Amino acid sequence: MCLDQNKYSALNKLVCSPPKRKDMGSCTAISTMPSVVIFSSKAYDKQVFSQFCQNSGIELVFIEHKLENKTVALAAGYDTVCVFVNDEISQNTAIQLAKLGVKHIALRCAGYNNVDIAACHKVGISVSHVPVYSPHA
C-alpha cells in the first residue's frame, strides 16, 4: 500500500479523485491524502503497516472488528478498506461501501472467497489480493 514518492503521486491521483471532503468546523477542507481503514487488525498489523507507511502521506486507521454489514459504517470517509480472511464483503456490504465513498478493497490474504467480486465491480470498487504467499513466510 505504501509506495515510493513517484508512484505515490500516481496513486494519489487515482485513489483520491474526486478529493474527499472533511468537515473542518465552519469550513470544508479538501484532502488528497489517501486513507486506508484496516479491519480485523491485530497489534502486529499496526506495527508493520505503521512502520512501512511511515512518512508516506497515507492515513492509516486500525479497527479490531471485522468488516461485515453491521460494521460497514466504520469505513465512512476512507478511500480504501483493507480486510482479512474473516471479513465478509457481500453484495449488500459492497453497495454500502460504495455509498460511503470507498473505491478499493485490499485483501491481505491470497483467498478472496469472502468477497463478492462481481458486486464490487458493479458498484465501482476495485479489489486486490495477495497473489501468492512467500515460500519463506
PDB file of C-alpha atoms in Angstrom:
ATOM      1  CA  MET A   1       0.000   0.000   0.000  1.00  0.00           C
ATOM      2  CA  CYS A   2       2.864   2.378   0.607  1.00  0.00           C
ATOM      3  CA  LEU A   3       4.771   3.405  -2.464  1.00  0.00           C
ATOM      4  CA  ASP A   4       7.846   5.404  -3.316  1.00  0.00           C
ATOM      5  CA  GLN A   5       7.286   9.103  -3.990  1.00  0.00           C
ATOM      6  CA  ASN A   6       6.989   8.763  -7.803  1.00  0.00           C
ATOM      7  CA  LYS A   7       4.396   6.021  -7.566  1.00  0.00           C
ATOM      8  CA  TYR A   8       2.666   7.833  -4.688  1.00  0.00           C
ATOM      9  CA  SER A   9       1.824  10.759  -6.969  1.00  0.00           C
ATOM     10  CA  ALA A  10       0.102   8.422  -9.426  1.00  0.00           C
ATOM     11  CA  LEU A  11      -1.730   6.654  -6.586  1.00  0.00           C
ATOM     12  CA  ASN A  12      -2.759   9.990  -5.120  1.00  0.00           C
ATOM     13  CA  LYS A  13      -4.411  10.977  -8.404  1.00  0.00           C
ATOM     14  CA  LEU A  14      -6.033   7.568  -8.903  1.00  0.00           C
ATOM     15  CA  VAL A  15      -7.310   6.795  -5.411  1.00  0.00           C
ATOM     16  CA  CYS A  16      -8.277  10.266  -4.339  1.00  0.00           C
ATOM     17  CA  SER A  17     -10.196  11.547  -7.355  1.00  0.00           C
ATOM     18  CA  PRO A  18     -12.505  13.200  -6.677  1.00  0.00           C
ATOM     19  CA  PRO A  19     -10.983  14.601  -3.498  1.00  0.00           C
ATOM     20  CA  LYS A  20     -12.765  13.678  -0.318  1.00  0.00           C
ATOM     21  CA  ARG A  21     -14.088  16.400   1.912  1.00  0.00           C
ATOM     22  CA  LYS A  22     -13.546  16.577   5.637  1.00  0.00           C
ATOM     23  CA  ASP A  23     -15.657  18.773   7.857  1.00  0.00           C
ATOM     24  CA  MET A  24     -13.395  21.328   9.475  1.00  0.00           C
ATOM     25  CA  GLY A  25     -15.972  23.175  11.574  1.00  0.00           C
ATOM     26  CA  SER A  26     -17.205  26.202   9.662  1.00  0.00           C
ATOM     27  CA  CYS A  27     -15.180  25.460   6.537  1.00  0.00           C
ATOM     28  CA  THR A  28     -14.547  22.438   4.328  1.00  0.00           C
ATOM     29  CA  ALA A  29     -11.039  21.261   3.534  1.00  0.00           C
ATOM     30  CA  ILE A  30     -10.258  19.077   0.560  1.00  0.00           C
ATOM     31  CA  SER A  31      -7.848  16.257   1.338  1.00  0.00           C
ATOM     32  CA  THR A  32      -5.869  14.407  -1.302  1.00  0.00           C
ATOM     33  CA  MET A  33      -4.147  12.177   1.259  1.00  0.00           C
ATOM     34  CA  PRO A  34      -5.032   8.533   0.609  1.00  0.00           C
ATOM     35  CA  SER A  35      -6.797   6.996   3.584  1.00  0.00           C
ATOM     36  CA  VAL A  36      -6.967   3.326   4.495  1.00  0.00           C
ATOM     37  CA  VAL A  37      -9.036   1.670   7.200  1.00  0.00           C
ATOM     38  CA  ILE A  38      -7.670  -1.731   8.208  1.00  0.00           C
ATOM     39  CA  PHE A  39     -10.312  -4.116   9.555  1.00  0.00           C
ATOM     40  CA  SER A  40      -9.657  -7.224  11.683  1.00  0.00           C
ATOM     41  CA  SER A  41      -6.370  -5.648  12.686  1.00  0.00           C
ATOM     42  CA  LYS A  42      -4.057  -7.055  15.307  1.00  0.00           C
ATOM     43  CA  ALA A  43      -1.131  -5.430  17.103  1.00  0.00           C
ATOM     44  CA  TYR A  44       1.319  -6.882  14.571  1.00  0.00           C
ATOM     45  CA  ASP A  45      -0.684  -5.364  11.673  1.00  0.00           C
ATOM     46  CA  LYS A  46      -0.464  -1.951  13.291  1.00  0.00           C
ATOM     47  CA  GLN A  47       3.257  -2.332  13.912  1.00  0.00           C
ATOM     48  CA  VAL A  48       4.118  -3.479  10.386  1.00  0.00           C
ATOM     49  CA  PHE A  49       1.807  -1.146   8.434  1.00  0.00           C
ATOM     50  CA  SER A  50       2.701   1.884  10.576  1.00  0.00           C
ATOM     51  CA  GLN A  51       6.409   1.279  10.153  1.00  0.00           C
ATOM     52  CA  PHE A  52       6.119   0.543   6.427  1.00  0.00           C
ATOM     53  CA  CYS A  53       3.935   3.584   5.749  1.00  0.00           C
ATOM     54  CA  GLN A  54       5.855   5.999   7.934  1.00  0.00           C
ATOM     55  CA  ASN A  55       6.269   9.352   6.159  1.00  0.00           C
ATOM     56  CA  SER A  56       4.248   8.116   3.154  1.00  0.00           C
ATOM     57  CA  GLY A  57       1.390  10.573   3.489  1.00  0.00           C
ATOM     58  CA  ILE A  58      -1.099   7.724   3.743  1.00  0.00           C
ATOM     59  CA  GLU A  59      -3.568   7.934   6.611  1.00  0.00           C
ATOM     60  CA  LEU A  60      -3.966   4.554   8.353  1.00  0.00           C
ATOM     61  CA  VAL A  61      -6.728   3.671  10.817  1.00  0.00           C
ATOM     62  CA  PHE A  62      -6.820   0.287  12.553  1.00  0.00           C
ATOM     63  CA  ILE A  63     -10.063  -1.379  13.635  1.00  0.00           C
ATOM     64  CA  GLU A  64     -10.136  -4.687  15.504  1.00  0.00           C
ATOM     65  CA  HIS A  65     -13.676  -5.522  14.369  1.00  0.00           C
ATOM     66  CA  LYS A  66     -14.211  -7.497  11.196  1.00  0.00           C
ATOM     67  CA  LEU A  67     -15.881  -5.830   8.221  1.00  0.00           C
ATOM     68  CA  GLU A  68     -19.452  -7.015   7.722  1.00  0.00           C
ATOM     69  CA  ASN A  69     -22.885  -5.484   7.215  1.00  0.00           C
ATOM     70  CA  LYS A  70     -23.186  -4.302  10.811  1.00  0.00           C
ATOM     71  CA  THR A  71     -19.735  -2.631  10.872  1.00  0.00           C
ATOM     72  CA  VAL A  72     -19.643  -1.183   7.339  1.00  0.00           C
ATOM     73  CA  ALA A  73     -20.366   2.356   8.619  1.00  0.00           C
ATOM     74  CA  LEU A  74     -16.865   2.385  10.154  1.00  0.00           C
ATOM     75  CA  ALA A  75     -15.491   2.681   6.600  1.00  0.00           C
ATOM     76  CA  ALA A  76     -17.093   6.106   6.076  1.00  0.00           C
ATOM     77  CA  GLY A  77     -14.620   8.668   4.788  1.00  0.00           C
ATOM     78  CA  TYR A  78     -11.932   6.213   3.672  1.00  0.00           C
ATOM     79  CA  ASP A  79     -10.729   5.607   0.112  1.00  0.00           C
ATOM     80  CA  THR A  80      -9.617   2.039   0.749  1.00  0.00           C
ATOM     81  CA  VAL A  81     -10.556  -0.744   3.128  1.00  0.00           C
ATOM     82  CA  CYS A  82      -8.017  -3.430   3.920  1.00  0.00           C
ATOM     83  CA  VAL A  83      -9.524  -6.755   5.007  1.00  0.00           C
ATOM     84  CA  PHE A  84      -8.516 -10.258   6.038  1.00  0.00           C
ATOM     85  CA  VAL A  85      -9.938 -13.784   5.782  1.00  0.00           C
ATOM     86  CA  ASN A  86     -12.843 -13.422   8.235  1.00  0.00           C
ATOM     87  CA  ASP A  87     -14.164 -10.149   6.852  1.00  0.00           C
ATOM     88  CA  GLU A  88     -17.361 -10.506   4.814  1.00  0.00           C
ATOM     89  CA  ILE A  89     -17.895  -8.342   1.756  1.00  0.00           C
ATOM     90  CA  SER A  90     -21.301  -9.397   0.481  1.00  0.00           C
ATOM     91  CA  GLN A  91     -23.265  -7.642  -2.248  1.00  0.00           C
ATOM     92  CA  ASN A  92     -25.002  -5.501   0.385  1.00  0.00           C
ATOM     93  CA  THR A  93     -21.691  -4.612   2.046  1.00  0.00           C
ATOM     94  CA  ALA A  94     -20.199  -3.659  -1.339  1.00  0.00           C
ATOM     95  CA  ILE A  95     -23.159  -1.389  -2.081  1.00  0.00           C
ATOM     96  CA  GLN A  96     -22.834   0.272   1.322  1.00  0.00           C
ATOM     97  CA  LEU A  97     -19.073   0.720   0.888  1.00  0.00           C
ATOM     98  CA  ALA A  98     -19.616   2.410  -2.471  1.00  0.00           C
ATOM     99  CA  LYS A  99     -22.196   4.753  -0.926  1.00  0.00           C
ATOM    100  CA  LEU A 100     -19.612   5.645   1.723  1.00  0.00           C
ATOM    101  CA  GLY A 101     -17.064   6.567  -0.959  1.00  0.00           C
ATOM    102  CA  VAL A 102     -14.798   3.519  -0.789  1.00  0.00           C
ATOM    103  CA  LYS A 103     -13.020   2.945  -4.118  1.00  0.00           C
ATOM    104  CA  HIS A 104     -10.784  -0.045  -3.357  1.00  0.00           C
ATOM    105  CA  ILE A 105     -10.721  -3.195  -1.233  1.00  0.00           C
ATOM    106  CA  ALA A 106      -7.254  -4.602  -0.495  1.00  0.00           C
ATOM    107  CA  LEU A 107      -7.156  -8.119   0.914  1.00  0.00           C
ATOM    108  CA  ARG A 108      -4.108  -9.028   2.952  1.00  0.00           C
ATOM    109  CA  CYS A 109      -4.556 -12.691   2.094  1.00  0.00           C
ATOM    110  CA  ALA A 110      -4.463 -14.815  -1.066  1.00  0.00           C
ATOM    111  CA  GLY A 111      -8.030 -16.095  -0.896  1.00  0.00           C
ATOM    112  CA  TYR A 112     -10.962 -13.918  -1.884  1.00  0.00           C
ATOM    113  CA  ASN A 113     -13.960 -16.215  -1.443  1.00  0.00           C
ATOM    114  CA  ASN A 114     -15.214 -13.850   1.273  1.00  0.00           C
ATOM    115  CA  VAL A 115     -15.647 -11.016  -1.264  1.00  0.00           C
ATOM    116  CA  ASP A 116     -18.429 -10.689  -3.818  1.00  0.00           C
ATOM    117  CA  ILE A 117     -16.099  -9.533  -6.594  1.00  0.00           C
ATOM    118  CA  ALA A 118     -18.883  -9.043  -9.168  1.00  0.00           C
ATOM    119  CA  ALA A 119     -20.865  -6.854  -6.766  1.00  0.00           C
ATOM    120  CA  CYS A 120     -17.776  -4.767  -6.001  1.00  0.00           C
ATOM    121  CA  HIS A 121     -17.031  -4.193  -9.677  1.00  0.00           C
ATOM    122  CA  LYS A 122     -20.690  -3.386 -10.373  1.00  0.00           C
ATOM    123  CA  VAL A 123     -20.577  -0.510  -7.865  1.00  0.00           C
ATOM    124  CA  GLY A 124     -17.147   0.739  -8.999  1.00  0.00           C
ATOM    125  CA  ILE A 125     -14.936  -0.759  -6.287  1.00  0.00           C
ATOM    126  CA  SER A 126     -11.686  -2.386  -7.378  1.00  0.00           C
ATOM    127  CA  VAL A 127     -10.334  -5.386  -5.449  1.00  0.00           C
ATOM    128  CA  SER A 128      -6.787  -6.629  -4.954  1.00  0.00           C
ATOM    129  CA  HIS A 129      -5.337  -9.568  -3.026  1.00  0.00           C
ATOM    130  CA  VAL A 130      -2.032 -11.241  -2.264  1.00  0.00           C
ATOM    131  CA  PRO A 131      -1.314 -13.262  -5.435  1.00  0.00           C
ATOM    132  CA  VAL A 132       0.873 -15.880  -3.719  1.00  0.00           C
ATOM    133  CA  TYR A 133       2.482 -16.374  -0.353  1.00  0.00           C
ATOM    134  CA  SER A 134       6.229 -16.372   0.025  1.00  0.00           C
ATOM    135  CA  PRO A 135       7.689 -19.843   0.493  1.00  0.00           C
ATOM    136  CA  HIS A 136       9.837 -18.243   3.214  1.00  0.00           C
ATOM    137  CA  ALA A 137       6.900 -16.850   5.209  1.00  0.00           C
TER     138      ALA A 137
END
